[in-house]
Amino acid sequence: MVPQTTVAAMKSTIPESGVPIAKPADSGPERSEPSLHGEILSRLRDYVVEGNIPDGGRVPERQLCEMFGISRTPLREALKVLAAEGLIDLLPNRGARVRQLGKRDLEELFDVMGGLESLAGRLACETITDEEIAEIERLHYEMYGHYLHRNMHNYFQANQRIHERIVAASRNETLRTIYANLAGRIRRVRYSANFARERQRWTEAMREHEGILDALRRRAGSELADILFQHLRNKRTAAVEHLGGMPEGAIAEATEG
Amino acid sequence: MVPQTTVAAMKSTIPESGVPIAKPADSGPERSEPSLHGEILSRLRDYVVEGNIPDGGRVPERQLCEMFGISRTPLREALKVLAAEGLIDLLPNRGARVRQLGKRDLEELFDVMGGLESLAGRLACETITDEEIAEIERLHYEMYGHYLHRNMHNYFQANQRIHERIVAASRNETLRTIYANLAGRIRRVRYSANFARERQRWTEAMREHEGILDALRRRAGSELADILFQHLRNKRTAAVEHLGGMPEGAIAEATEG
DNA sequence: AAACCAAAAAATGAATGCAAAATGGTCGTG
DNA sequence: CACGACCATTTTGCATTCATTTTTTGGTTT
């Protein structure tokens, strides 16, 4: 994880577990990047990612200031960063809105995530240990159990963790950071839209995961890369089909506030 | 350009016209991020990327304010964004410094770029037109000419453009944006360090490029993905070897201005 | 002479204030 | 009754101001 919040002084020290973007990728041991600005950033990012604001809705500057008990300056800085991360859109003089993900955006995001996971798998095959594979195997069978019990929620969590483990096994912090960023962008969709449709390809997904595990065991890098990309491509199809009827970028004008 | 070098004493009431700026993470229907804030962001980013500040050197807030003719507030916002992009480091109460790229950082960056180009190639094979391939072929032979004439500079430019074309052919704006971001991060190194060593593998690189072109012609997606990743992996080796002797993250403590 | 401590000076981080632009509502007119 | 102009309120963007923190500098001590 990327700790960019360790202030233990005045404000409420919240151990953010959110989505870090690019703080670091530093190779040194100087972890812990305090700054109380990062605190706000993390909290605001979580607030947005968790879906407290409707899709495409306005991000009330003033309101959030009171909510966090700060002035507008640090909040606006955080907004700029969130815009750079792609979570919100910053319109000229019209304030901030949470980014609308249209069909095309989702396709692109899933493809890039596919590419990153593909890369992660390839890199992982170079240096992954038997213990790490064993851990992933454990998660895999756990996930299989949830599949058999038709426990969608737990299945999904195990699934996510497997993919995170693969990314972690790539031993590339830069990759991990970018991956986390993209994951944050589609998290809203993942938990709402993706669910329903994904169920219909449970069996197919499980089979793909077996292939992933198999390739990983054999350290077959480029083969694993292919499988992972295709796996995400299938996920993409499922996710996009879910909001198939809707036009480009108009999921909901949504009542704000 | 919008001349906004206004004296601090005066009000700067400039009717900024909509100048679309190369803003990160922008995909979807409503692109174009005008605002004079984006203007500052772009200019500052260029200023850093172009290498006007020594590696690891301080980013003088006050000085830049005068330079751009603005107050600290918008500049600090831009700094936050640049930090999020990974171009600079923001130390708690100690100001901003241009990020030091150590050996490990370079390895990670090249690998991720490899993953992204690999993805781009894979995607490109799905939809690339004959015309686009022809254009890349043209660049390829142009590059070959420079290779024969031992014209390093032109060779390198053509090379860059080929890779850019492939990324463009992926028709994925999200990918293109992330790729551009990473490219910006290593640009300093690319033009200084990379040169010398890269020369020694010219022949090898040319051969790899032929393979790329061949796979692209046949629209062999996963094959192209493999080749591109390996190609970047070799570049990585060359680049890293160049600053091989140096310890982790200490390329130069650099005398700052 | 080197190290250490203290106070001044500079810089950073955040808050407030103010002008311009946008939003919303009302009134007037066709 | 519908449409458009006008004005008040709200919001955004930037500059300025204030409070800490860091860094430097000068003097002192060992």
Coordinates of C-alpha atoms (C1' of nucleotides) in Angstrom, one line a residue:
Chain A
M1 CA 0.0 0.0 0.0
V2 CA 1.0 3.5 -0.5
P3 CA 1.0 5.4 2.7
Q4 CA 0.7 9.0 2.1
T5 CA -1.0 9.8 5.3
T6 CA 0.5 9.4 8.7
V7 CA -0.4 12.6 10.4
A8 CA -0.9 12.0 14.0
A9 CA -1.2 15.4 15.3
M10 CA -4.3 17.4 15.1
K11 CA -6.9 16.1 12.7
S12 CA -8.5 12.8 12.8
T13 CA -6.0 10.4 11.6
I14 CA -7.7 8.2 9.1
P15 CA -5.8 5.3 7.7
E16 CA -6.8 5.8 4.2
S17 CA -7.0 2.6 2.2
G18 CA -8.1 4.4 -0.9
V19 CA -6.8 4.5 -4.3
P20 CA -3.4 6.2 -4.5
I21 CA -2.3 7.5 -7.7
A22 CA 1.0 8.6 -8.2
K23 CA 2.8 9.5 -5.2
P24 CA 5.7 7.3 -5.3
A25 CA 7.3 4.6 -7.0
D26 CA 10.2 5.4 -5.0
S27 CA 12.5 2.6 -4.3
G28 CA 13.8 3.8 -1.1
P29 CA 12.7 2.8 2.4
E30 CA 11.4 6.3 3.2
R31 CA 7.9 5.2 3.3
S32 CA 5.2 7.2 5.1
E33 CA 4.5 10.4 3.3
P34 CA 2.6 12.5 5.8
S35 CA 1.3 15.9 4.9
L36 CA -2.1 16.8 6.0
H37 CA -3.0 17.7 2.5
G38 CA -2.7 14.1 1.5
E39 CA -5.1 13.4 4.2
I40 CA -7.8 15.5 2.6
L41 CA -6.9 14.1 -0.8
S42 CA -7.4 10.6 0.4
R43 CA -10.6 11.3 2.2
L44 CA -12.1 13.1 -0.8
R45 CA -11.0 10.4 -3.2
D46 CA -12.7 7.8 -1.0
Y47 CA -15.7 9.9 -0.8
V48 CA -16.0 10.1 -4.5
V49 CA -15.1 6.5 -5.3
E50 CA -17.5 5.2 -2.7
G51 CA -20.2 6.8 -4.7
N52 CA -21.5 9.4 -2.3
I53 CA -22.1 11.6 -5.2
P54 CA -24.4 10.6 -8.0
D55 CA -22.9 10.0 -11.4
G56 CA -22.3 13.2 -13.2
G57 CA -23.4 15.2 -10.2
R58 CA -21.8 18.4 -9.0
V59 CA -19.1 18.3 -6.3
P60 CA -20.2 21.0 -3.9
E61 CA -17.0 22.8 -3.0
R62 CA -18.4 24.7 -0.1
Q63 CA -20.3 21.8 1.4
L64 CA -17.3 19.6 1.4
C65 CA -15.3 22.3 3.1
E66 CA -17.6 22.2 6.1
M67 CA -17.7 18.5 5.9
F68 CA -14.0 18.2 6.3
G69 CA -13.6 21.2 8.4
I70 CA -11.2 23.0 6.1
S71 CA -11.1 26.0 3.9
R72 CA -11.5 26.0 0.2
T73 CA -7.8 26.2 -0.7
P74 CA -6.7 22.7 0.2
L75 CA -9.9 21.3 -1.0
R76 CA -9.5 22.9 -4.4
E77 CA -6.0 21.5 -4.6
A78 CA -7.4 18.1 -3.9
L79 CA -10.0 18.5 -6.6
K80 CA -7.3 19.4 -9.1
V81 CA -5.5 16.2 -8.3
L82 CA -8.6 14.1 -8.5
A83 CA -9.3 15.6 -11.9
A84 CA -5.8 14.6 -13.0
E85 CA -6.5 11.1 -11.8
G86 CA -9.6 11.1 -14.0
L87 CA -12.1 10.7 -11.3
I88 CA -13.8 14.0 -11.8
D89 CA -14.1 16.6 -14.6
L90 CA -13.2 20.2 -13.9
L91 CA -15.3 22.5 -16.1
P92 CA -13.9 26.0 -16.7
N93 CA -16.0 28.2 -14.4
R94 CA -18.7 25.7 -13.7
G95 CA -17.3 23.6 -10.9
A96 CA -16.4 19.9 -10.7
R97 CA -18.5 16.9 -11.6
V98 CA -17.9 13.3 -11.1
R99 CA -16.8 11.8 -14.4
Q100 CA -19.4 10.2 -16.5
L101 CA -18.3 6.8 -17.8
G102 CA -19.8 6.1 -21.1
K103 CA -19.7 2.9 -23.1
R104 CA -16.5 3.8 -24.8
D105 CA -14.8 4.9 -21.6
L106 CA -15.6 1.6 -20.0
E107 CA -14.2 -0.3 -23.0
E108 CA -11.0 1.7 -22.9
L109 CA -10.6 1.3 -19.2
F110 CA -11.1 -2.4 -19.3
D111 CA -8.7 -2.8 -22.1
V112 CA -6.0 -0.9 -20.4
M113 CA -6.6 -2.8 -17.2
G114 CA -6.3 -5.9 -19.3
G115 CA -3.0 -4.7 -20.7
L116 CA -1.8 -3.9 -17.2
E117 CA -2.8 -7.3 -15.8
S118 CA -1.3 -8.9 -18.8
L119 CA 1.9 -7.1 -18.1
A120 CA 1.7 -8.0 -14.4
G121 CA 1.3 -11.6 -15.2
R122 CA 4.2 -11.6 -17.5
L123 CA 6.5 -9.9 -15.0
A124 CA 5.2 -12.1 -12.2
C125 CA 6.3 -15.2 -14.0
E126 CA 9.8 -13.9 -13.9
T127 CA 10.2 -13.7 -10.2
I128 CA 7.2 -15.2 -8.5
T129 CA 7.9 -17.6 -5.6
D130 CA 6.2 -20.9 -4.9
E131 CA 4.8 -19.4 -1.8
E132 CA 3.1 -16.6 -3.7
I133 CA 1.7 -19.1 -6.1
A134 CA 0.5 -21.2 -3.2
E135 CA -1.3 -18.1 -1.8
I136 CA -3.0 -17.4 -5.1
E137 CA -4.0 -21.0 -5.3
R138 CA -5.5 -20.8 -1.9
L139 CA -7.5 -17.7 -3.0
H140 CA -8.5 -19.5 -6.2
Y141 CA -10.0 -22.5 -4.3
E142 CA -11.7 -20.1 -1.9
M143 CA -13.2 -18.4 -4.8
Y144 CA -14.2 -21.7 -6.3
G145 CA -16.0 -22.4 -3.1
H146 CA -18.0 -19.2 -3.3
Y147 CA -18.7 -20.0 -6.9
L148 CA -20.2 -23.4 -5.9
H149 CA -22.3 -21.7 -3.2
R150 CA -23.3 -19.0 -5.6
N151 CA -22.1 -16.4 -3.2
M152 CA -21.6 -13.5 -5.5
H153 CA -20.2 -11.0 -3.1
N154 CA -17.5 -13.2 -1.6
Y155 CA -16.7 -14.6 -5.0
F156 CA -16.1 -11.1 -6.3
Q157 CA -13.9 -10.2 -3.4
A158 CA -11.7 -13.3 -3.8
N159 CA -11.5 -12.6 -7.5
Q160 CA -10.3 -9.0 -6.9
R161 CA -7.7 -10.2 -4.4
I162 CA -6.4 -12.7 -6.9
H163 CA -5.9 -10.1 -9.5
E164 CA -4.3 -7.8 -6.9
R165 CA -1.9 -10.6 -5.9
I166 CA -0.8 -11.0 -9.5
V167 CA -0.2 -7.3 -9.8
A168 CA 1.7 -7.3 -6.5
A169 CA 3.8 -10.3 -7.7
S170 CA 5.0 -8.2 -10.6
R171 CA 7.1 -6.3 -8.1
N172 CA 6.5 -3.1 -9.9
E173 CA 5.3 -0.3 -7.8
T174 CA 4.7 2.0 -10.7
L175 CA 2.5 -0.6 -12.3
R176 CA 0.7 -1.2 -9.1
T177 CA 0.0 2.5 -8.7
I178 CA -1.4 2.9 -12.1
Y179 CA -3.5 -0.2 -11.8
A180 CA -5.0 1.0 -8.5
N181 CA -5.8 4.3 -10.1
L182 CA -7.8 2.7 -13.0
A183 CA -9.4 0.3 -10.6
G184 CA -10.7 3.3 -8.7
R185 CA -12.2 4.8 -11.8
I186 CA -14.4 1.9 -12.6
R187 CA -15.1 0.9 -9.1
R188 CA -18.5 2.5 -9.1
V189 CA -19.5 0.5 -12.2
R190 CA -17.9 -2.6 -10.9
Y191 CA -20.1 -2.9 -8.0
S192 CA -23.3 -1.9 -9.6
A193 CA -23.4 -2.7 -13.2
N194 CA -20.9 -5.5 -13.5
F195 CA -22.6 -7.7 -10.9
A196 CA -25.7 -8.7 -12.7
R197 CA -24.1 -9.5 -16.1
E198 CA -21.0 -11.1 -14.6
R199 CA -23.1 -13.8 -13.0
Q200 CA -24.0 -15.2 -16.4
R201 CA -20.5 -16.0 -17.2
W202 CA -19.4 -17.4 -13.9
T203 CA -18.6 -20.7 -15.3
E204 CA -16.7 -19.3 -18.1
A205 CA -14.8 -17.0 -15.8
M206 CA -13.9 -19.8 -13.5
R207 CA -12.5 -21.8 -16.4
E208 CA -10.4 -18.8 -17.4
H209 CA -9.1 -18.5 -13.9
E210 CA -8.0 -22.1 -14.0
G211 CA -6.1 -21.3 -17.1
I212 CA -4.5 -18.3 -15.4
L213 CA -3.4 -20.4 -12.4
D214 CA -2.1 -23.1 -14.7
A215 CA 0.0 -20.7 -16.8
L216 CA 1.3 -19.1 -13.6
R217 CA 2.4 -22.4 -12.2
R218 CA 4.4 -23.1 -15.3
R219 CA 5.7 -19.5 -15.3
A220 CA 4.6 -19.2 -18.9
G221 CA 4.8 -15.5 -19.2
S222 CA 3.5 -14.6 -22.6
E223 CA 0.9 -17.3 -22.4
L224 CA -0.3 -15.9 -19.2
A225 CA -0.3 -12.4 -20.7
D226 CA -2.6 -13.6 -23.5
I227 CA -5.0 -15.3 -21.1
L228 CA -5.2 -12.4 -18.8
F229 CA -5.9 -9.9 -21.5
Q230 CA -8.6 -12.1 -23.0
H231 CA -10.0 -12.6 -19.5
L232 CA -10.3 -8.9 -19.0
R233 CA -11.7 -8.5 -22.5
N234 CA -14.5 -10.9 -21.6
K235 CA -15.1 -8.9 -18.5
R236 CA -15.3 -5.8 -20.6
T237 CA -17.9 -7.4 -22.8
A238 CA -20.0 -8.4 -19.8
A239 CA -19.7 -5.0 -18.2
V240 CA -20.5 -3.1 -21.4
E241 CA -23.4 -5.2 -22.3
H242 CA -24.9 -4.4 -19.0
L243 CA -25.4 -0.8 -19.9
G244 CA -25.8 -1.6 -23.5
G245 CA -29.0 0.3 -24.1
M246 CA -27.8 3.5 -22.8
P247 CA -26.4 6.1 -25.2
E248 CA -22.8 7.2 -25.1
G249 CA -22.2 9.3 -22.0
A250 CA -25.6 9.7 -20.6
I251 CA -26.2 7.2 -17.8
A252 CA -28.0 9.7 -15.6
E253 CA -28.2 13.4 -15.3
A254 CA -28.9 12.5 -11.8
T255 CA -30.4 14.7 -9.2
E256 CA -27.5 16.3 -7.4
G257 CA -27.2 16.9 -3.7
Chain B
M1 CA -0.6 31.9 -26.6
V2 CA -2.5 33.9 -24.1
P3 CA -0.2 36.6 -22.9
Q4 CA -0.9 36.8 -19.2
T5 CA 2.3 38.1 -18.0
T6 CA 0.7 40.7 -16.0
V7 CA 2.2 42.7 -13.2
A8 CA 1.3 41.4 -9.9
A9 CA 0.0 44.8 -8.9
M10 CA -2.5 44.9 -11.6
K11 CA -5.5 42.8 -11.9
S12 CA -5.2 40.3 -14.7
T13 CA -8.4 40.3 -16.4
I14 CA -7.7 38.3 -19.5
P15 CA -10.4 36.9 -21.6
E16 CA -8.7 33.6 -22.0
S17 CA -9.9 31.9 -25.1
G18 CA -10.5 28.2 -25.2
V19 CA -7.2 26.7 -25.8
P20 CA -7.4 22.9 -25.5
I21 CA -4.5 21.7 -23.5
A22 CA -3.0 18.3 -23.4
K23 CA -4.5 17.3 -20.1
P24 CA -4.0 13.9 -18.6
A25 CA -6.7 11.4 -18.2
D26 CA -9.1 12.8 -20.7
S27 CA -11.3 10.5 -22.6
G28 CA -14.9 10.7 -23.5
P29 CA -17.0 13.1 -25.2
E30 CA -16.4 16.4 -23.5
R31 CA -12.7 16.9 -23.8
S32 CA -11.0 20.2 -24.1
E33 CA -10.0 21.7 -20.8
P34 CA -9.6 25.4 -21.3
S35 CA -9.2 27.5 -18.2
L36 CA -6.1 29.5 -17.5
H37 CA -5.2 27.1 -14.8
G38 CA -4.7 24.4 -17.4
E39 CA -2.5 26.9 -19.2
I40 CA -0.2 27.3 -16.2
L41 CA -0.2 23.5 -15.7
S42 CA 0.9 22.9 -19.2
R43 CA 3.6 25.5 -19.1
L44 CA 4.9 24.3 -15.8
R45 CA 4.9 20.7 -17.0
D46 CA 6.8 21.6 -20.1
Y47 CA 9.2 23.7 -18.0
V48 CA 10.0 20.7 -15.8
V49 CA 10.0 18.1 -18.6
E50 CA 12.3 20.1 -20.7
G51 CA 14.9 19.9 -18.0
N52 CA 15.1 23.5 -16.9
I53 CA 15.5 22.3 -13.4
P54 CA 18.4 20.0 -12.5
D55 CA 17.6 16.5 -11.4
G56 CA 16.4 16.4 -7.8
G57 CA 16.6 20.2 -7.7
R58 CA 14.2 22.4 -5.8
V59 CA 11.2 23.9 -7.6
P60 CA 11.3 27.5 -6.5
E61 CA 7.7 28.4 -5.9
R62 CA 8.1 32.1 -5.5
Q63 CA 10.4 32.4 -8.5
L64 CA 8.0 30.6 -10.8
C65 CA 5.2 32.8 -9.6
E66 CA 7.0 35.8 -10.9
M67 CA 8.0 34.0 -14.0
F68 CA 4.4 33.2 -14.9
G69 CA 3.0 36.4 -13.5
I70 CA 0.6 34.7 -11.1
S71 CA 0.2 34.3 -7.4
R72 CA 1.1 31.2 -5.4
T73 CA -2.4 29.7 -5.3
P74 CA -2.7 28.6 -8.9
L75 CA 0.9 27.6 -9.0
R76 CA 0.6 25.4 -6.0
E77 CA -2.4 23.7 -7.5
A78 CA -0.4 22.9 -10.6
L79 CA 2.4 21.5 -8.4
K80 CA 0.0 19.2 -6.8
V81 CA -1.1 17.9 -10.2
L82 CA 2.5 17.5 -11.3
A83 CA 3.2 15.5 -8.2
A84 CA 0.2 13.3 -8.9
E85 CA 1.6 12.8 -12.4
G86 CA 4.8 11.6 -10.9
L87 CA 7.0 14.4 -12.3
I88 CA 7.9 16.0 -9.0
D89 CA 8.0 15.0 -5.4
L90 CA 6.2 17.0 -2.8
L91 CA 7.9 16.8 0.6
P92 CA 5.8 17.6 3.6
N93 CA 7.0 21.0 4.6
R94 CA 10.1 21.1 2.5
G95 CA 8.9 22.1 -0.9
A96 CA 8.9 20.4 -4.3
R97 CA 11.7 18.7 -6.1
V98 CA 11.9 17.2 -9.5
R99 CA 11.7 13.4 -9.1
Q100 CA 14.9 11.5 -9.0
L101 CA 14.9 8.5 -11.2
G102 CA 17.0 5.7 -9.8
K103 CA 17.9 2.4 -11.4
R104 CA 14.8 0.7 -10.1
D105 CA 12.5 3.5 -11.2
L106 CA 13.8 3.3 -14.7
E107 CA 13.4 -0.4 -14.8
E108 CA 9.8 -0.1 -13.6
L109 CA 9.0 2.7 -16.0
F110 CA 10.4 0.9 -19.0
D111 CA 8.6 -2.3 -18.1
V112 CA 5.3 -0.5 -17.8
M113 CA 5.9 1.3 -21.1
G114 CA 6.6 -2.1 -22.5
G115 CA 3.3 -3.4 -21.2
L116 CA 1.5 -0.4 -22.6
E117 CA 3.1 -0.6 -26.0
S118 CA 2.5 -4.3 -26.0
L119 CA -1.2 -3.6 -25.3
A120 CA -1.3 -0.9 -28.0
G121 CA 0.1 -3.4 -30.5
R122 CA -2.4 -6.0 -29.6
L123 CA -5.3 -3.5 -29.9
A124 CA -4.0 -2.0 -33.0
C125 CA -4.0 -5.4 -34.7
E126 CA -7.8 -5.5 -34.2
T127 CA -8.6 -2.3 -36.1
I128 CA -5.6 -0.9 -37.9
T129 CA -6.1 0.0 -41.5
D130 CA -3.8 -0.6 -44.4
E131 CA -3.2 3.1 -44.7
E132 CA -2.0 3.3 -41.1
I133 CA 0.3 0.3 -41.7
A134 CA 1.6 2.0 -44.8
E135 CA 2.4 5.1 -42.8
I136 CA 4.3 3.1 -40.2
E137 CA 6.2 1.3 -43.0
R138 CA 7.1 4.7 -44.4
L139 CA 8.5 5.8 -41.1
H140 CA 10.2 2.5 -40.7
Y141 CA 12.2 2.9 -43.9
E142 CA 12.9 6.5 -43.1
M143 CA 14.3 5.3 -39.8
Y144 CA 16.3 2.6 -41.7
G145 CA 17.8 5.3 -43.8
H146 CA 18.9 7.2 -40.7
Y147 CA 20.3 4.0 -39.4
L148 CA 22.4 3.5 -42.5
H149 CA 23.7 7.1 -42.3
R150 CA 24.4 6.7 -38.6
N151 CA 22.2 9.7 -37.9
M152 CA 21.3 9.1 -34.3
H153 CA 19.1 12.1 -33.8
N154 CA 16.8 11.5 -36.7
Y155 CA 16.8 7.8 -36.1
F156 CA 15.6 8.4 -32.7
Q157 CA 12.9 10.7 -33.7
A158 CA 11.5 8.4 -36.3
N159 CA 11.7 5.6 -33.8
Q160 CA 9.6 7.6 -31.4
R161 CA 7.1 8.4 -34.0
I162 CA 6.7 4.8 -34.9
H163 CA 5.9 3.9 -31.4
E164 CA 3.5 6.8 -31.1
R165 CA 1.8 5.7 -34.3
I166 CA 1.2 2.2 -32.8
V167 CA -0.2 3.7 -29.7
A168 CA -2.4 5.9 -31.7
A169 CA -3.6 3.0 -33.8
S170 CA -4.8 1.3 -30.7
R171 CA -7.7 3.9 -30.7
N172 CA -7.6 4.1 -27.0
E173 CA -7.4 7.6 -25.6
T174 CA -7.0 6.4 -22.0
L175 CA -4.0 4.3 -23.1
R176 CA -2.6 7.2 -25.1
T177 CA -2.8 9.5 -22.1
I178 CA -1.1 7.2 -19.7
Y179 CA 1.5 6.4 -22.2
A180 CA 2.2 10.1 -22.7
N181 CA 2.5 10.6 -19.0
L182 CA 5.1 7.9 -18.6
A183 CA 7.0 9.1 -21.7
G184 CA 7.2 12.5 -20.0
R185 CA 8.7 11.0 -16.9
I186 CA 11.6 9.4 -18.6
R187 CA 12.1 12.0 -21.2
R188 CA 15.0 13.6 -19.4
V189 CA 16.8 10.3 -19.3
R190 CA 15.9 9.3 -22.8
Y191 CA 17.7 12.2 -24.3
S192 CA 20.8 12.1 -22.2
A193 CA 21.5 8.7 -20.9
N194 CA 19.9 6.5 -23.4
F195 CA 21.6 7.8 -26.4
A196 CA 25.1 6.5 -25.8
R197 CA 24.2 3.0 -25.0
E198 CA 21.4 2.6 -27.5
R199 CA 23.9 3.1 -30.3
Q200 CA 25.5 -0.2 -29.5
R201 CA 22.4 -2.2 -30.2
W202 CA 21.3 -0.3 -33.3
T203 CA 21.4 -3.4 -35.4
E204 CA 19.6 -5.4 -32.9
A205 CA 16.9 -2.7 -32.5
M206 CA 16.5 -2.5 -36.3
R207 CA 15.9 -6.2 -36.5
E208 CA 13.4 -6.0 -33.7
H209 CA 11.6 -3.3 -35.6
E210 CA 11.4 -5.4 -38.6
G211 CA 9.7 -8.1 -36.5
I212 CA 7.3 -5.5 -35.2
L213 CA 6.4 -4.4 -38.7
D214 CA 6.0 -8.0 -39.9
A215 CA 3.7 -8.9 -37.0
L216 CA 1.7 -5.8 -37.6
R217 CA 1.2 -6.6 -41.2
R218 CA -0.1 -10.0 -40.4
R219 CA -2.2 -8.5 -37.6
A220 CA -0.7 -11.1 -35.3
G221 CA -1.9 -9.5 -32.0
S222 CA -0.4 -11.6 -29.3
E223 CA 2.8 -12.1 -31.3
L224 CA 3.2 -8.4 -31.7
A225 CA 2.5 -8.0 -28.0
D226 CA 5.4 -10.3 -27.2
I227 CA 7.8 -8.6 -29.6
L228 CA 7.0 -5.1 -28.3
F229 CA 7.4 -6.1 -24.7
Q230 CA 10.7 -7.7 -25.4
H231 CA 11.8 -4.8 -27.5
L232 CA 11.2 -2.4 -24.6
R233 CA 12.8 -4.8 -22.3
N234 CA 15.9 -4.6 -24.3
K235 CA 15.7 -0.8 -24.4
R236 CA 15.4 -1.0 -20.6
T237 CA 18.6 -3.0 -20.4
A238 CA 20.4 -0.6 -22.5
A239 CA 19.2 2.5 -20.6
V240 CA 19.8 1.0 -17.2
E241 CA 23.3 -0.2 -18.1
H242 CA 24.1 3.3 -19.0
L243 CA 23.8 4.5 -15.5
G244 CA 24.9 1.2 -14.2
G245 CA 27.7 2.3 -11.9
M246 CA 25.6 4.7 -10.0
P247 CA 24.0 3.8 -6.8
E248 CA 20.3 3.5 -6.3
G249 CA 18.7 6.9 -6.5
A250 CA 21.6 9.2 -6.6
I251 CA 22.4 10.3 -10.0
A252 CA 23.3 13.8 -9.0
E253 CA 22.6 15.9 -6.0
A254 CA 22.9 18.6 -8.5
T255 CA 23.7 22.1 -7.9
E256 CA 20.5 23.9 -7.9
G257 CA 20.0 27.3 -9.3
Chain C
dA1 C1' 38.8 25.2 15.4
dA2 C1' 34.8 22.4 15.4
dA3 C1' 30.4 21.7 17.3
dC4 C1' 26.2 23.4 19.3
dC5 C1' 22.5 26.4 20.5
dA6 C1' 19.5 30.4 19.6
dA7 C1' 17.2 33.9 17.1
dA8 C1' 16.2 35.8 12.7
dA9 C1' 14.8 35.1 8.0
dA10 C1' 12.6 32.6 4.4
dA11 C1' 9.4 29.5 2.8
dT12 C1' 5.5 26.4 3.2
dG13 C1' 0.5 25.4 4.3
dA14 C1' -3.9 27.0 5.0
dA15 C1' -7.6 30.8 5.6
dT16 C1' -9.8 34.8 4.2
dG17 C1' -11.2 38.4 1.0
dC18 C1' -12.5 40.2 -3.4
dA19 C1' -13.7 40.5 -8.4
dA20 C1' -15.6 38.0 -12.4
dA21 C1' -18.6 34.7 -14.0
dA22 C1' -22.5 31.7 -13.8
dT23 C1' -27.0 30.3 -12.0
dG24 C1' -31.7 31.1 -10.9
dG25 C1' -35.6 33.8 -10.6
dT26 C1' -38.6 37.6 -11.8
dC27 C1' -40.4 41.0 -14.5
dG28 C1' -41.7 42.9 -18.9
dT29 C1' -43.1 42.5 -23.6
dG30 C1' -44.8 40.3 -27.9
Chain D
dC1 C1' -49.5 32.3 -22.5
dA2 C1' -44.7 32.0 -24.1
dC3 C1' -40.3 34.0 -24.7
dG4 C1' -36.5 36.9 -23.5
dA5 C1' -34.1 40.5 -20.9
dC6 C1' -32.6 42.0 -16.3
dC7 C1' -31.2 41.7 -11.7
dA8 C1' -30.0 39.2 -7.2
dT9 C1' -27.8 35.3 -5.3
dT10 C1' -24.5 31.9 -5.5
dT11 C1' -20.2 30.1 -7.0
dT12 C1' -15.7 30.1 -8.9
dG13 C1' -10.9 31.8 -9.4
dC14 C1' -7.2 34.2 -7.8
dA15 C1' -4.7 37.3 -4.7
dT16 C1' -3.5 38.4 -0.3
dT17 C1' -2.8 37.5 4.5
dC18 C1' -1.7 34.8 8.6
dA19 C1' 0.3 31.0 11.3
dT20 C1' 3.9 27.3 11.5
dT21 C1' 7.7 25.1 10.1
dT22 C1' 12.2 24.9 8.3
dT23 C1' 16.5 26.8 7.3
dT24 C1' 20.1 30.0 7.9
dT25 C1' 23.2 32.8 10.4
dG26 C1' 25.6 34.5 14.2
dG27 C1' 27.4 33.8 18.6
dT28 C1' 28.9 30.9 22.2
dT29 C1' 30.9 26.8 24.3
dT30 C1' 34.0 23.0 24.6

